[in-house]
Coordinates of C-alpha atoms and ligand atoms in Angstrom, one line a residue:
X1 CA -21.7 20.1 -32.6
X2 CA -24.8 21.1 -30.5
X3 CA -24.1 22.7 -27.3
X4 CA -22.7 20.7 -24.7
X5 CA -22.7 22.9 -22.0
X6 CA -26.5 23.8 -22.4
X7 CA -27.6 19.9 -22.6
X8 CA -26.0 19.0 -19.6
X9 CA -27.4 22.0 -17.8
X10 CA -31.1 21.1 -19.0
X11 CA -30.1 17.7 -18.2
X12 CA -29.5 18.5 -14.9
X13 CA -32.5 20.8 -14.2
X14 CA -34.3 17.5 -15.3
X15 CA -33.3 15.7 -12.9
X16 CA -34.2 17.9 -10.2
X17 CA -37.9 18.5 -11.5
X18 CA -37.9 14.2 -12.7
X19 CA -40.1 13.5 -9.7
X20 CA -43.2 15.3 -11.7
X21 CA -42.4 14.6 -15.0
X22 CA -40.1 11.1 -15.4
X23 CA -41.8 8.7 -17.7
X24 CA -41.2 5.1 -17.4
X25 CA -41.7 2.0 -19.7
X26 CA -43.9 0.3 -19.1
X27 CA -43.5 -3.3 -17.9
X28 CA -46.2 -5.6 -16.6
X29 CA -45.4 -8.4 -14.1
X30 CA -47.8 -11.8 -14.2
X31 CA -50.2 -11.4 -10.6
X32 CA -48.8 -15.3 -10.1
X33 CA -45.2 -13.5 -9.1
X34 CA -46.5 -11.7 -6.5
X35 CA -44.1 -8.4 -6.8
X36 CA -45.5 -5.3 -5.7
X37 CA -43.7 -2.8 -9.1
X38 CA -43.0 0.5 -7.7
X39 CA -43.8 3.1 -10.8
X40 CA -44.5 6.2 -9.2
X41 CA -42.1 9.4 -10.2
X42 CA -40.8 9.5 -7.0
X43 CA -39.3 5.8 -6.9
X44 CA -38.2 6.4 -10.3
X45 CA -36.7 9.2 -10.0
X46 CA -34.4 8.3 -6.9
X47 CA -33.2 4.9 -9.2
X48 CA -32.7 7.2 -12.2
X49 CA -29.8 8.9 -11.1
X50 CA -26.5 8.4 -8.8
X51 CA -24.2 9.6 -6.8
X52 CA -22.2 10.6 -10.2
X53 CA -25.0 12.9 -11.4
X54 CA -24.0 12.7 -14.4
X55 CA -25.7 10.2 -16.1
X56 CA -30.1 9.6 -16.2
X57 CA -31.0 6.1 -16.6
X58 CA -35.1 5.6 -16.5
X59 CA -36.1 2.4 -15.1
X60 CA -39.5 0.6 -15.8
X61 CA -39.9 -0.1 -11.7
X62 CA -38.5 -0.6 -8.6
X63 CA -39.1 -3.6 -6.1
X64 CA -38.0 -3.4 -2.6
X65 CA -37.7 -7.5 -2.0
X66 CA -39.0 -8.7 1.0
X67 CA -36.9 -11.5 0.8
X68 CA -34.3 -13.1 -1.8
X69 CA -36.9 -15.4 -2.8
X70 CA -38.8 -12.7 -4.4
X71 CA -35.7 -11.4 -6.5
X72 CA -35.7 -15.1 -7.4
X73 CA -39.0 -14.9 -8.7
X74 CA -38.2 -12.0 -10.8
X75 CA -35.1 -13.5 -12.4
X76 CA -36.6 -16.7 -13.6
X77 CA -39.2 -14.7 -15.2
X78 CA -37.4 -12.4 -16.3
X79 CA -34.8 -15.3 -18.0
X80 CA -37.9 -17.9 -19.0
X81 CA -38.5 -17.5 -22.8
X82 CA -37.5 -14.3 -24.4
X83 CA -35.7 -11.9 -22.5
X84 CA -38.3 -9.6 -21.0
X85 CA -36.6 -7.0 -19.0
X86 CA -33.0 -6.0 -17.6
X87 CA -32.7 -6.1 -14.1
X88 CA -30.0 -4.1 -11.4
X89 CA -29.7 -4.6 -8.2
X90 CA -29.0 -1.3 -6.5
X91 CA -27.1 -0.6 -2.8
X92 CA -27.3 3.0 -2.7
X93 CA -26.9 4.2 -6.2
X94 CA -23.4 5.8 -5.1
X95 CA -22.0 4.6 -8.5
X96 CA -20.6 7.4 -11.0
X97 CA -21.7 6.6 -14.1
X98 CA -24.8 5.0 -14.1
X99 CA -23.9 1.6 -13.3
X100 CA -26.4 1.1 -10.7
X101 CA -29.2 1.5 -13.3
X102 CA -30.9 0.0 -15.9
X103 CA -33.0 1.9 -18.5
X104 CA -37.1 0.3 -18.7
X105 CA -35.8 -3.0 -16.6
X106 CA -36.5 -3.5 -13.1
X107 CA -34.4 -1.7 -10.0
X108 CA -34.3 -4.3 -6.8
X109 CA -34.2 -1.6 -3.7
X110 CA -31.5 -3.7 -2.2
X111 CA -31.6 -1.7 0.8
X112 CA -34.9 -3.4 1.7
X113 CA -32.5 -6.7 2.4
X114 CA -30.5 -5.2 5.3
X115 CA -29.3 -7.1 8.6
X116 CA -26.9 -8.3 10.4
X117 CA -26.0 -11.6 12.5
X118 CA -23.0 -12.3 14.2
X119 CA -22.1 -15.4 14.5
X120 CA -21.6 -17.0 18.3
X121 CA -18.0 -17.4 18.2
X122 CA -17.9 -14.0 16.9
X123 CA -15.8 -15.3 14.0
X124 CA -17.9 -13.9 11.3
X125 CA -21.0 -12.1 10.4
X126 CA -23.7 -12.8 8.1
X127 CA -25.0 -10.1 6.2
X128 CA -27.6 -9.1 4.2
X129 CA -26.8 -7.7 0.8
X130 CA -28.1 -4.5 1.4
X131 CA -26.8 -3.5 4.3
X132 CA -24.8 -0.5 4.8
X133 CA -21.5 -0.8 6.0
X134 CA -22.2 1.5 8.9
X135 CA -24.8 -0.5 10.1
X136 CA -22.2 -3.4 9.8
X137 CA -20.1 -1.4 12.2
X138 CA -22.8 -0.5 14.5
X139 CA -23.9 -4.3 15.5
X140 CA -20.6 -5.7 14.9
X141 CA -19.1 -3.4 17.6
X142 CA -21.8 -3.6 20.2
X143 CA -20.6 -7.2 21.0
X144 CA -16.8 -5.8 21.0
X145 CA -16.2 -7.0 16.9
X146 CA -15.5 -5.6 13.7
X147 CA -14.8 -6.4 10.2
X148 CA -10.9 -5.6 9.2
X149 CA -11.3 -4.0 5.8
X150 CA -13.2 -0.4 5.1
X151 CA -14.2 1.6 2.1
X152 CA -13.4 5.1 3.4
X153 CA -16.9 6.0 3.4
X154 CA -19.7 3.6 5.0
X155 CA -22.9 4.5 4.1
X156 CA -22.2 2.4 0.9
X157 CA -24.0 -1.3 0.4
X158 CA -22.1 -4.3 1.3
X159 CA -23.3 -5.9 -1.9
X160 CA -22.2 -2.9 -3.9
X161 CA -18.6 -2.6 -2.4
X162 CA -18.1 -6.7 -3.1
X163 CA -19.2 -6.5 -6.6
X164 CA -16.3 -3.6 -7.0
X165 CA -13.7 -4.3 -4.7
X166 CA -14.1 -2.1 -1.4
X167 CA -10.7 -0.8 -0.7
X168 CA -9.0 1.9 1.9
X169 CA -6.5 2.3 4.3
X170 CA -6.8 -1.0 6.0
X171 CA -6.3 -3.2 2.4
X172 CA -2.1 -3.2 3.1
X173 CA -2.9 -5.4 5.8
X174 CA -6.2 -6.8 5.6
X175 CA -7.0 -6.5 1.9
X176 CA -9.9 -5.5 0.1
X177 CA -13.1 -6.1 1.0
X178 CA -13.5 -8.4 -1.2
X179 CA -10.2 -10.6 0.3
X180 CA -12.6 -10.9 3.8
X181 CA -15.6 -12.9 2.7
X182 CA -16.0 -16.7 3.5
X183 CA -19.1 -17.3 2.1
X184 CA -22.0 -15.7 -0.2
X185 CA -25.9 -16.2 -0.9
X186 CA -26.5 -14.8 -4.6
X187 CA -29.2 -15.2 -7.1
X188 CA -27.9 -16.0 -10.7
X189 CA -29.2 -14.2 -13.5
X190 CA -31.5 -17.1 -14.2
X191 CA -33.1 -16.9 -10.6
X192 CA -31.1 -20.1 -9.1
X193 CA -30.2 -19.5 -5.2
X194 CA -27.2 -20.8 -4.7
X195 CA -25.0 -20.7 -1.8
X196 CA -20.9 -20.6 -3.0
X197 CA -17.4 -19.8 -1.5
X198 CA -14.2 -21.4 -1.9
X199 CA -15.1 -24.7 -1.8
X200 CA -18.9 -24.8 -2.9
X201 CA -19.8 -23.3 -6.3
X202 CA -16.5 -21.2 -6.5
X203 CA -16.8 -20.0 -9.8
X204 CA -19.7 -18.4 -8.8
X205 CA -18.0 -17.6 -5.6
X206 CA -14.8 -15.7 -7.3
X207 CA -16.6 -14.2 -10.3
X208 CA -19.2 -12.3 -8.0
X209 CA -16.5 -10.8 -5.7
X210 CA -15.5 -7.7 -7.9
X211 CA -17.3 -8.9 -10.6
X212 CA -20.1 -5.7 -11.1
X213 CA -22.7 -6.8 -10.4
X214 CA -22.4 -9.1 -13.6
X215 CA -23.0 -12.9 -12.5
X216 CA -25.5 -12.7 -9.3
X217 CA -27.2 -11.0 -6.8
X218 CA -25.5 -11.0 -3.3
X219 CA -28.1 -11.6 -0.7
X220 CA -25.7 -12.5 2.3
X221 CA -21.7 -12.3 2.6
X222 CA -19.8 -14.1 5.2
X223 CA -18.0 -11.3 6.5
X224 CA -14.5 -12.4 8.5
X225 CA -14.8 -10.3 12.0
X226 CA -11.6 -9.8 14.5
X227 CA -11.5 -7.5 17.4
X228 CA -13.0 -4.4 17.9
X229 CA -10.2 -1.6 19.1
X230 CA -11.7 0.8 20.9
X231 CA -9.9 4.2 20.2
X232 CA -7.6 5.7 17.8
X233 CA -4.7 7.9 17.7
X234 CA -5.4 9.3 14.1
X235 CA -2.1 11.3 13.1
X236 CA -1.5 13.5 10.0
X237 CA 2.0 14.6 8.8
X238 CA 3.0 16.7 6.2
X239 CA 5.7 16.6 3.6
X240 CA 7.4 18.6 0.6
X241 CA 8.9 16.0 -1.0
X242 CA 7.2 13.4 -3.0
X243 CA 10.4 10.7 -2.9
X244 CA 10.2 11.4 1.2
X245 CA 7.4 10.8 1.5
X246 CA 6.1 7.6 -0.4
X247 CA 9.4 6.5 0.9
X248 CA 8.0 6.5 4.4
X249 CA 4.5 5.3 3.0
X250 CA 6.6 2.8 1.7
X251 CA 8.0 1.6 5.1
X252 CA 5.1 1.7 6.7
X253 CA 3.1 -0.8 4.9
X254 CA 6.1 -2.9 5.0
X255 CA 6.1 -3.4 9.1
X256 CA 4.4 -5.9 10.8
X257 CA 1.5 -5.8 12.4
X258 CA 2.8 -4.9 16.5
X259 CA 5.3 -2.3 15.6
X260 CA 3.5 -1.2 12.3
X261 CA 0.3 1.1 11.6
X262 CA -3.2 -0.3 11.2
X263 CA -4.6 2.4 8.8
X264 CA -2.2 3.9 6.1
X265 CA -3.8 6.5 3.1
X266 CA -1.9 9.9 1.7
X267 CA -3.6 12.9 -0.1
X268 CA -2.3 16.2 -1.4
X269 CA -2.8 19.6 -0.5
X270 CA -2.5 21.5 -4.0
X271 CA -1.6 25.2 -4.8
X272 CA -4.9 25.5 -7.4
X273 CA -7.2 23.5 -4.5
X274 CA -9.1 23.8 -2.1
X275 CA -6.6 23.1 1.1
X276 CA -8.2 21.5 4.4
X277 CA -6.2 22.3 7.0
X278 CA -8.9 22.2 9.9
X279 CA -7.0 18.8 11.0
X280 CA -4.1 21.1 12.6
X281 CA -3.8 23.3 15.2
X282 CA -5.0 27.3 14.3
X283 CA -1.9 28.1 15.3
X284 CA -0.8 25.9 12.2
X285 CA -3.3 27.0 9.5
X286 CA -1.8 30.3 8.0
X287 CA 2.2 28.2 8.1
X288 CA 0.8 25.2 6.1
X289 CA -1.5 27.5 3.7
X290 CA 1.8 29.5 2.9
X291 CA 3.8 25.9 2.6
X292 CA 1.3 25.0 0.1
X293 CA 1.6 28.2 -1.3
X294 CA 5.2 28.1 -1.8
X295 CA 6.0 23.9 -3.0
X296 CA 2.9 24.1 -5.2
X297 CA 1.9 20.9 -3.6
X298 CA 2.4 19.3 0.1
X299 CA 1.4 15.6 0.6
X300 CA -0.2 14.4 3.7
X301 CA 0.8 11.1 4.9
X302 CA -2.2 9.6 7.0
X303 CA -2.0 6.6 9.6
X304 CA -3.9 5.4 12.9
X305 CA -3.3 2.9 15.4
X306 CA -6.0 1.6 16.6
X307 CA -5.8 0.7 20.2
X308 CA -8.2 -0.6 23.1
X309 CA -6.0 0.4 26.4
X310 CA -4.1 3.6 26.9
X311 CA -1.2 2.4 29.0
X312 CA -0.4 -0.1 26.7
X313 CA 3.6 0.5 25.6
X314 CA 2.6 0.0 22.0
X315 CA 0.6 3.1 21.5
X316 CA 3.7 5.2 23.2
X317 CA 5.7 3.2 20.5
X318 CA 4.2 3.9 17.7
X319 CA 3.7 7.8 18.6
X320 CA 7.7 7.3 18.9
X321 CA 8.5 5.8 16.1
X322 CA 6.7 8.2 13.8
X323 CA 7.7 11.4 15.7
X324 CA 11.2 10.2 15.3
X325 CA 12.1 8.0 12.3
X326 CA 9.9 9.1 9.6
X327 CA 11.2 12.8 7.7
X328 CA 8.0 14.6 7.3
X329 CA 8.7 18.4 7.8
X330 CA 9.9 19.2 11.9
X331 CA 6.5 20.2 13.3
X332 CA 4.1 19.4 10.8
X333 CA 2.4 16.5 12.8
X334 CA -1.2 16.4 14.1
X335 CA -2.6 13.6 16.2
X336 CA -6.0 13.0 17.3
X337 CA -7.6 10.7 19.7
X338 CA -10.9 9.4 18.5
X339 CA -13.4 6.6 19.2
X340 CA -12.8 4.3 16.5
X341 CA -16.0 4.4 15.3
X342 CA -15.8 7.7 14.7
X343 CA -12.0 7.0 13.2
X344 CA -13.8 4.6 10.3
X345 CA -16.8 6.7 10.4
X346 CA -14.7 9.9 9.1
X347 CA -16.3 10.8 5.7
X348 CA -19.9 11.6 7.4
X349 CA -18.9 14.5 8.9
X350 CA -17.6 15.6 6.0
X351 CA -20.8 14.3 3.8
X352 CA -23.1 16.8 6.4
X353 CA -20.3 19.9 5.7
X354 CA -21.1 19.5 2.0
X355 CA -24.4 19.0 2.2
X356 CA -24.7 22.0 4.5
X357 CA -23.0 23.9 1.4
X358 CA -25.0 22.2 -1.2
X359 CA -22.1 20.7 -2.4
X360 CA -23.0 17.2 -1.8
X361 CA -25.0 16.7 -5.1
X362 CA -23.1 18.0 -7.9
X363 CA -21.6 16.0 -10.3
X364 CA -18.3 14.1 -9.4
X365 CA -16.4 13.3 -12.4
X366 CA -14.2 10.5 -10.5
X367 CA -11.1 9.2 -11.5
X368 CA -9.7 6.1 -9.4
X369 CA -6.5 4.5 -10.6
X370 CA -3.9 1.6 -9.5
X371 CA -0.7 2.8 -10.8
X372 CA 2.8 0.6 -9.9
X373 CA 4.9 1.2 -7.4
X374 CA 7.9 1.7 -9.9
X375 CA 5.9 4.2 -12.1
X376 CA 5.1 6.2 -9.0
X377 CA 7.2 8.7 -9.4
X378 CA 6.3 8.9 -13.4
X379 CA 3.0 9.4 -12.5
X380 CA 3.4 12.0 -9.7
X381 CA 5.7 13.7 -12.7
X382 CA 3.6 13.4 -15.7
X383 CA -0.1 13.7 -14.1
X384 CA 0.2 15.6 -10.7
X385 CA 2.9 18.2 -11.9
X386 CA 2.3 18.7 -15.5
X387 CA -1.6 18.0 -15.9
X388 CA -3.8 18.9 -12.5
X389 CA -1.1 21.5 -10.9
X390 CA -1.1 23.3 -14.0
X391 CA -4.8 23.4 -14.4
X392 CA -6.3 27.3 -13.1
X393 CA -8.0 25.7 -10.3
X394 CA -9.0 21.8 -9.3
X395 CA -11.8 20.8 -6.8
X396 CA -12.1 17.9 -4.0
X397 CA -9.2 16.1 -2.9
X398 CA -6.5 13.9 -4.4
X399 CA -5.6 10.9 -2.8
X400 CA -2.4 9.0 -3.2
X401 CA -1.1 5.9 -0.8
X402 CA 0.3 2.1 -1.4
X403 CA -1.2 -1.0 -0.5
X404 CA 0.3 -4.7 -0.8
X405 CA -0.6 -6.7 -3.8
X406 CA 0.1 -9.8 -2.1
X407 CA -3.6 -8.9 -0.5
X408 CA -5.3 -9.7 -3.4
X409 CA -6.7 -13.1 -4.8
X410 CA -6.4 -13.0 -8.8
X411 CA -9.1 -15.7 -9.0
X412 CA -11.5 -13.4 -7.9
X413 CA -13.1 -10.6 -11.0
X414 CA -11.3 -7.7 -9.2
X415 CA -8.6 -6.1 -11.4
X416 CA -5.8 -4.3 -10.0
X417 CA -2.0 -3.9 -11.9
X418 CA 0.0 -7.1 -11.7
X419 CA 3.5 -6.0 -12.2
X420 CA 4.4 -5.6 -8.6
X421 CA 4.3 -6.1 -4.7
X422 CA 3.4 -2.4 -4.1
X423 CA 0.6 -0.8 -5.8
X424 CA -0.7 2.6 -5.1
X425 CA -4.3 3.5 -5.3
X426 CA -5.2 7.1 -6.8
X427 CA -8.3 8.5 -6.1
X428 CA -9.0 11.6 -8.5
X429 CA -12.1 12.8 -6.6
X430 CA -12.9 16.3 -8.6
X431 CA -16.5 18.0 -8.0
X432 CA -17.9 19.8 -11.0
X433 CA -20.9 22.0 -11.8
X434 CA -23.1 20.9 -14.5
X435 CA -21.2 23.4 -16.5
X436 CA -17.6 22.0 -16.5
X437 CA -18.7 18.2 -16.4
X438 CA -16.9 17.9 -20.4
X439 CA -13.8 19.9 -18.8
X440 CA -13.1 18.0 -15.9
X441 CA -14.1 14.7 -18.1
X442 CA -11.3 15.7 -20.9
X443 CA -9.2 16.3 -17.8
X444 CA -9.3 12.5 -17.0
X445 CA -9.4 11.3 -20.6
X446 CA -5.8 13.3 -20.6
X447 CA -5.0 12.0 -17.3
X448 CA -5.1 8.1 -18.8
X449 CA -3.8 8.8 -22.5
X450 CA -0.8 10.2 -20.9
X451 CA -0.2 7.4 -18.7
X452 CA -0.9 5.1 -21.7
X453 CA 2.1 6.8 -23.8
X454 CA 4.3 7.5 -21.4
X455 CA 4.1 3.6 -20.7
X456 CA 2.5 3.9 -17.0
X457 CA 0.9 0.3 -16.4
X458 CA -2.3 1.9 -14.8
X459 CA -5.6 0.1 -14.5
X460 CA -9.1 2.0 -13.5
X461 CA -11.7 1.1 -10.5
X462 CA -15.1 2.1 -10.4
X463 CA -15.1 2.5 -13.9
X464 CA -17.4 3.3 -16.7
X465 CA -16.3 2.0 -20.5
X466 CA -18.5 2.1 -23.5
X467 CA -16.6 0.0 -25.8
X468 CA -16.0 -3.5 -25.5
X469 CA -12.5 -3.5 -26.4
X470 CA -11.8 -1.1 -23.4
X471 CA -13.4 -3.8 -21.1
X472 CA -10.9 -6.4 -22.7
X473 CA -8.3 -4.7 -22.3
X474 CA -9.1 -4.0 -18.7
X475 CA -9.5 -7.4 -17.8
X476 CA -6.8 -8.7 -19.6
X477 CA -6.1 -12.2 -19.4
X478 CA -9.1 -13.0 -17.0
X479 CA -11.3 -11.6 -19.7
X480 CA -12.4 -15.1 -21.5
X481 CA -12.9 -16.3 -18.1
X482 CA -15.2 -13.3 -17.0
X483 CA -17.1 -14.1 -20.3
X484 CA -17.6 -17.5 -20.1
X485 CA -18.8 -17.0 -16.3
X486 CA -21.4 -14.0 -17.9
X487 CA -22.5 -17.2 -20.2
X488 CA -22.6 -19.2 -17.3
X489 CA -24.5 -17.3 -14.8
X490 CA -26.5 -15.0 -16.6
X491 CA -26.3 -15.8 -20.4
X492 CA -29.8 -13.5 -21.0
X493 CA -27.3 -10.7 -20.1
X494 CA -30.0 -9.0 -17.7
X495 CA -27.8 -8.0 -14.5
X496 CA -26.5 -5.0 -14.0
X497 CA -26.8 -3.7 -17.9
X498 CA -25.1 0.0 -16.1
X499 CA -21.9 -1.5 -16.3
X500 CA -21.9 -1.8 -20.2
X501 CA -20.1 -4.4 -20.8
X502 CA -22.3 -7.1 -22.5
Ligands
FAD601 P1 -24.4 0.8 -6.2 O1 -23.9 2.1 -6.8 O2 -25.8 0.8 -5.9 O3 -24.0 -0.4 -7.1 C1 -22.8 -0.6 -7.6 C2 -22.8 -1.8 -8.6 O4 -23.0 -3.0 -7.9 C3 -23.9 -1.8 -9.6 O5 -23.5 -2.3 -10.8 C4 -25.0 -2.6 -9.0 O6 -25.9 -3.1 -9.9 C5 -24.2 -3.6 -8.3 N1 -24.8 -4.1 -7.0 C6 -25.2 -3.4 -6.0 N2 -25.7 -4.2 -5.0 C7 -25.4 -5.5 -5.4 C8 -25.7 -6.7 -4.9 N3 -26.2 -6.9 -3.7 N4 -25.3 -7.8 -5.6 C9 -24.8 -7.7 -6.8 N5 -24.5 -6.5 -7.4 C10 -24.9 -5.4 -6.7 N6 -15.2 2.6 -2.8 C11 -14.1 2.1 -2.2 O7 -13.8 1.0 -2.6 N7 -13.4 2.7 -1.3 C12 -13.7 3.9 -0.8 O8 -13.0 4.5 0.1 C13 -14.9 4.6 -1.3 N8 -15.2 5.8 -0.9 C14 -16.4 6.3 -1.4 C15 -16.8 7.6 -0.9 C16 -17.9 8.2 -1.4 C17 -18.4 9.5 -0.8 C18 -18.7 7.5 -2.4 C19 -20.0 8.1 -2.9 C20 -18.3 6.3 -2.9 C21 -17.1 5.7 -2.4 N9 -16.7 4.4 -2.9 C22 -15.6 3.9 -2.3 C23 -17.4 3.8 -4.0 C24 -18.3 2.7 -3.6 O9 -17.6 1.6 -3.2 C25 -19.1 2.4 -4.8 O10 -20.0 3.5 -5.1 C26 -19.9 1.1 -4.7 O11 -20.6 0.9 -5.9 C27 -20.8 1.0 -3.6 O12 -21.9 1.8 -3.6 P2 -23.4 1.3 -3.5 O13 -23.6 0.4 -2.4 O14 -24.3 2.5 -3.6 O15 -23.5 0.5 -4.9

């Protein structure tokens, strides 16, 4: 078996020298499409590799599109006659495993289509498919607006969040991302431009939303809008029971919207981890560090209430209804007060402290499950307890939290377990070093084959599959209809080859 360890590492110094050495196919566009084809190292090497950094995929070029009629160009060449070249649209490459990519085909930059227009009722906002979600924020909010569903972190593409789902704290109420679209511009794999949504193309329409990347190229969403609040009182509570406290998760999601919570996640502070505990008080840091020390694991239940005016009685509710009726441990509650963009905007600040470390780009062998609410506990059992707390050490952070299934559309390509109302999303977010990537990698492989025997109805987002009958299974009964929309839309197979699954 040749030496794993040692090709990842020289893959890895690779990738960091790439920008003098990468070699691309080549690939020769006709002068009559008139597409600039970015081939330099430097272009290449930035669409090579993702926020994974794990994978190297060479493309042939880039194109930053001026408009969506050039992409439209591209794909009916591309399409006409033999299949010349695979083609991936790319937000900002913060995939895992390559699935932004496309080795010798053609990258579209899709972050050279960014910009937003809100709409004069302020109902809705078109936006451009590249378009990070920040920026979203930022013009939505200057005229007192926002969208109602958010990935954790925004500095992720619109397009590339609708082609997976987008999910996070708000999806109990709200839903995915994907559940708060109206309408969508996208460019079919044989060029057409077709506008689609429920009532107007919605095959198209449904397959594209959570469908990676496989049927079209977004250009524009319809994005719903609603309010903008303008604070929120961002609290963090700390538990040592598991039952307790998805119990109270539980609850919460269950309330309606006045007396209820607006943002619900959870995340667990583990014995072999690193523990964050900068969110409390000083005074509290050594207490919780020994807690943590002593249970093995504590779980952090995580809401906000967003709120515009502090005199209103509901804020001074909600602060009263989870200091008194919820059983987190007596005095193990934080609450901040922050602007709420800086509530949704949360993850940058901890993107620059990582960076700062160099910690940013290593490889992140991510693991991101839906597991039922009835297996819950099965799954805190079997996984949390007996795989990653026994491990010597684990890196990054482990979240854990419900959401309502009822918030989901099944017509759309998104695939989340079906059993139930409750499902909770699991976010495995381990960093590696080049060195452990195969560890941390059989670490996950364990993580699903024990869910598998131990009969734990889990399904994966964000994934990466190399076999076809993985990607059946996954899809399940919406599988012949994801196929016959591939033949439909794209049936050269060119988009978003990354994904592996034609
Ligand atoms: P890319 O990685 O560039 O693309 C993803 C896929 O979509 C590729 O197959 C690509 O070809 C395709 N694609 C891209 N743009 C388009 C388009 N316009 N039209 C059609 N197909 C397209 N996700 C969540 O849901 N919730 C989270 O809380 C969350 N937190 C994250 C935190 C961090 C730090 C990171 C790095 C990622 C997080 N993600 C989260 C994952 C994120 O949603 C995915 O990485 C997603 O792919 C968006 O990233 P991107 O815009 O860079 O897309």
């Amino acid at each position: 078996m040749a030496n794993l360890p040692l090709m990842i590492t020289l893959t890895t110094v690779l990738i960091y020298l790439l920008p003098s050495c990468i070699k691309s196919s080549e690939i020769i566009l006709p002068k009559s499409l008139n597409l600039t084809l970015l081939t330099d190292p430097s272009a290449i090497s930035v669409a090579s590799h993702d926020f994974g950094n794990i994978t190297t995929v060479i493309p042939g070029g880039v194109i930053c599109p001026s408009s969506p009629a050039e992409i439209s160009r591209l794909l009916s060449y591309a399409s006409n006659g033999e299949r010349k070249f695979q083609v991936a649209a790319r937000g900002q490459g913060h995939s895992l495993m390559g699935q932004a990519g496309v080795p010798d085909g053609v990258i579209i930059n899709m972050t050279c289509l960014a910009g937003v227009v809100v709409s004069d009722d302020m109902k809705y906002a078109d936006v451009a498919g590249g378009t990070l979600w920040v920026d979203v924020l930022k013009k939505t909010a200057e005229k007192g607006v926002s969208p109602v569903s958010w990935t954790d972190y925004l500095h992720v593409s619109v397009g590339g969040t609708l082609s997976n789902a987008g999910i996070g704290g708000e999806v109990f109420r709200n839903g995915p991302q994907i559940s708060n679209v109206l309408e969508l511009d996208v460019i079919t794999g044989k060029g057409e431009m077709l506008a689609c949504s429920p009532q107007l193309n919605s095959e198209l329409f449904y397959g594209v939303l959570g469908g990676l990347g496989q049927f079209g190229i977004i250009t524009r969403a319809r994005i719903v809008l609603n309010h903008a609040p303008k604070r929120a009182k961002w609290f963090r509570m700390l538990y040592s029971d598991f039952t307790a406290f998805t119990k109270d998760q539980e609850r919460l999601i269950s309330m309606a919207n006045d007396t209820g919570v607006d943002y619900l996640e959870g995340q667990l502070f583990m014995s072999n981890g690193v523990v964050d505990t900068s969110f409390f008080p000083q005074s509290d840091q050594s207490k919780i560090a020994d807690l943590v020390k002593s249970h093995g694991i504590i779980y952090v239940l995580e809401v906000a209430k967003f709120y515009d005016d502090p005199t209103l009685p509901i804020i001074g509710q909600v602060v009263d209804m989870l200091t008194k009726t919820l059983s987190y441990l007596p005095g193990f509650i934080s609450v901040h007060d922050v602007a709420y963009f800086d509530f949704l905007n949360r993850v940058k600040a901890e993107e620059n402290k990582l960076r700062s470390l160099g910690l940013w780009e290593v490889p992140h062998p991510w693991l991101n499950l839906y597991v039922p609410k009835s297996q819950i506990l099965d799954f805190h059992n079997g996984v949390v307890k007996d795989i990653l707390l026994k491990q010597n050490s684990t890196s990054g952070l482990t979240l854990l939290y419900p959401s309502n299934r009822n918030k989901w559309d099944n017509r759309m390509s998104a695939m989340v377990t079906d059993e139930e109302d409750v499902v909770y999303i699991i976010g495995i977010l381990q960093s590696a070093t080049p060195q452990n990537v195969p560890e941390v990698e059989s670490l996950n492989d364990s993580i699903i084959r024990v869910c598998k025997d131990s009969g734990i109805k889990i399904k994966q987002y964000l994934m990466h599959y190399t076999r076809k009958e993985d990607w059946v299974e996954h899809f399940g009964t919406k599988w012949s209809d994801f196929s016959k929309r591939k033949d439909l839309f794209d049936p050269k197979k060119l988009l978003s080859p990354g994904q592996d699954i034609f």
